[in-house]
């Protein structure tokens, strides 16, 4: 019983919660976790963890899938060989940090969890997990001593110190490797040695095209060997790949044929950089590798993509896995089809719920709408024309003369037309708002909010005007029948046939004049009330009562301020009786009402319009909330969405499409693999991907 009361209270007044595990993250855990009979709670071992953060459908051409098991070491804080939901939530929270990549690397080596890394432990872990044939690296070198101290004065590394050391590690590894192969000390090495250096230090970051042609670097000069200057220039280029990408994109956009030369590149670099200017040798290296198949020297963005895009694969690699890729392509095509069909069904589901909710809201306030129309159509310029003293008197006389059913005269076309009207209004407003909103924060400039609402109001007139003119004529014919003898009652179909297509849009200009400002006022007011007055946000969900109140409050100024436009529209759309002035245009109607009835006539039915519009939106929103719970979208449970997408940014500053936590896991591995590309690969003979220290409390478990 208490649970029911809490659920009702939560639905009505809303909830405020602390940030917690996202629905998708929880669904990922539930989808991959196992539950043994003897276990108290679901858990994931290393295998399930890798499935969760590295789905089999992704591309593991550069970083092998088994290397993601390194991260299990970080997630398994208690070092029990399994992680529960709390451990998973902690790991997900770690991934959400802005510096997650470096912190993951730090925690991997912080064996004792003290917040510092001991040099001895770090060196032991490095030696245990590096490859057997790795080019040797001297941790007693002068460069390393700047971060960890000399042999006699070693100190523990804090997180900032460790992160900064990793930042410069690749350059030092390349420098030491060059000295290792430069046997005679002349400052030159063989192309094959250079290729091995880069394969060991940066294979996980570079494209196949670049890796397969490393030995050709010697061709940028007259000799057959590669100098240290060549190696350092090459390293600078690969470190500045993102900046190179930006320069190339800008330069190719300015070129008439979208191709650029080395001179164009250097000129553009001078325009958009302050201190990181590229040397002539660095430009030569970039154009050498990008132009291997284009000797003209004028290169397009596609030529550079083979160098810049780390996911670019050679024809051999693509051919070797053709069968698997075809299989994957088929699966993805089927998946795209399913997603498309699901989106169509979801749109239809929302349309159906919106239609029912809109019809319910319109039905509940229809008597008020009828009273409003009767009051607006009442002319006070001639004696005997005033039938109603006020809105309450109007409602009473309608019931007295026409019965209770008279309050619902013309309700059927209103219910039929409200579905497309509400659907197009809400859809257009959402589309325009999304177009002008900031992608990251969702903020939108107020004039753009007004534009979105006004555009939505303008589009709905296509459905609103025919609906309104039929509804109004049905609403007023009851009073005509009581005041003029021999006037037959007409059906909605008769009115439609009699008016014709052009007649159905009579008064459309007045309808636009009413609906554009109404929506321009309503939607921004509603959104600001929810956010600024009721405090809606990521951690606070509004209840039905708060949504109702926000909708009602937003509807009041929107309804009353547009009443003059509604009066003019009503006068234009109602069939003039004998002796009444027949309005010929919007301007003529406004001038005549002003001259014959005065300024107050423009606000006839204003209170009734407020009483109708405000609760109508409230009833509609409440009904929509209830219908969503009663009739959920089939298959819309908490199963979540699998992690899919492109894991590497594309050329032209195209962002990666995979979810951010997955991208950060991959980027963290890139940093870790800067230490040694063999980290995480199974070691012979034990087959372990990561070997921990044998004696460090409870933290000596291998993974």
PDB file of C-alpha atoms in Angstrom, residues 41 109 149 161 173 236 248 260 283 311 528 572 578 610 618 662 679-680 685:
ATOM      1  CA  UNK A  41      23.673 -10.546  -6.340  1.00  0.00           C
ATOM      2  CA  UNK A 109      49.391   1.204 -11.642  1.00  0.00           C
ATOM      3  CA  UNK A 149      63.873  11.323  -9.050  1.00  0.00           C
ATOM      4  CA  UNK A 161      52.946  13.915 -12.143  1.00  0.00           C
ATOM      5  CA  UNK A 173      60.657   5.993 -26.155  1.00  0.00           C
ATOM      6  CA  UNK A 236      55.490  15.976 -34.347  1.00  0.00           C
ATOM      7  CA  UNK A 248      43.601  20.843 -44.162  1.00  0.00           C
ATOM      8  CA  UNK A 260      45.794  22.026 -51.915  1.00  0.00           C
ATOM      9  CA  UNK A 283      55.032  19.561 -44.216  1.00  0.00           C
ATOM     10  CA  UNK A 311      40.560   3.614 -38.754  1.00  0.00           C
ATOM     11  CA  UNK A 528      10.650  28.673 -18.831  1.00  0.00           C
ATOM     12  CA  UNK A 572     -15.262  36.228 -40.363  1.00  0.00           C
ATOM     13  CA  UNK A 578     -30.025  39.020 -42.242  1.00  0.00           C
ATOM     14  CA  UNK A 610      -8.634  31.605 -20.663  1.00  0.00           C
ATOM     15  CA  UNK A 618      -3.548  20.652 -18.588  1.00  0.00           C
ATOM     16  CA  UNK A 662      33.068   3.584 -24.703  1.00  0.00           C
ATOM     17  CA  UNK A 679      49.961  -4.587 -22.596  1.00  0.00           C
ATOM     18  CA  UNK A 680      46.819  -6.668 -22.229  1.00  0.00           C
ATOM     19  CA  UNK A 685      52.596 -19.726 -20.538  1.00  0.00           C
TER      20      UNK A 685
END
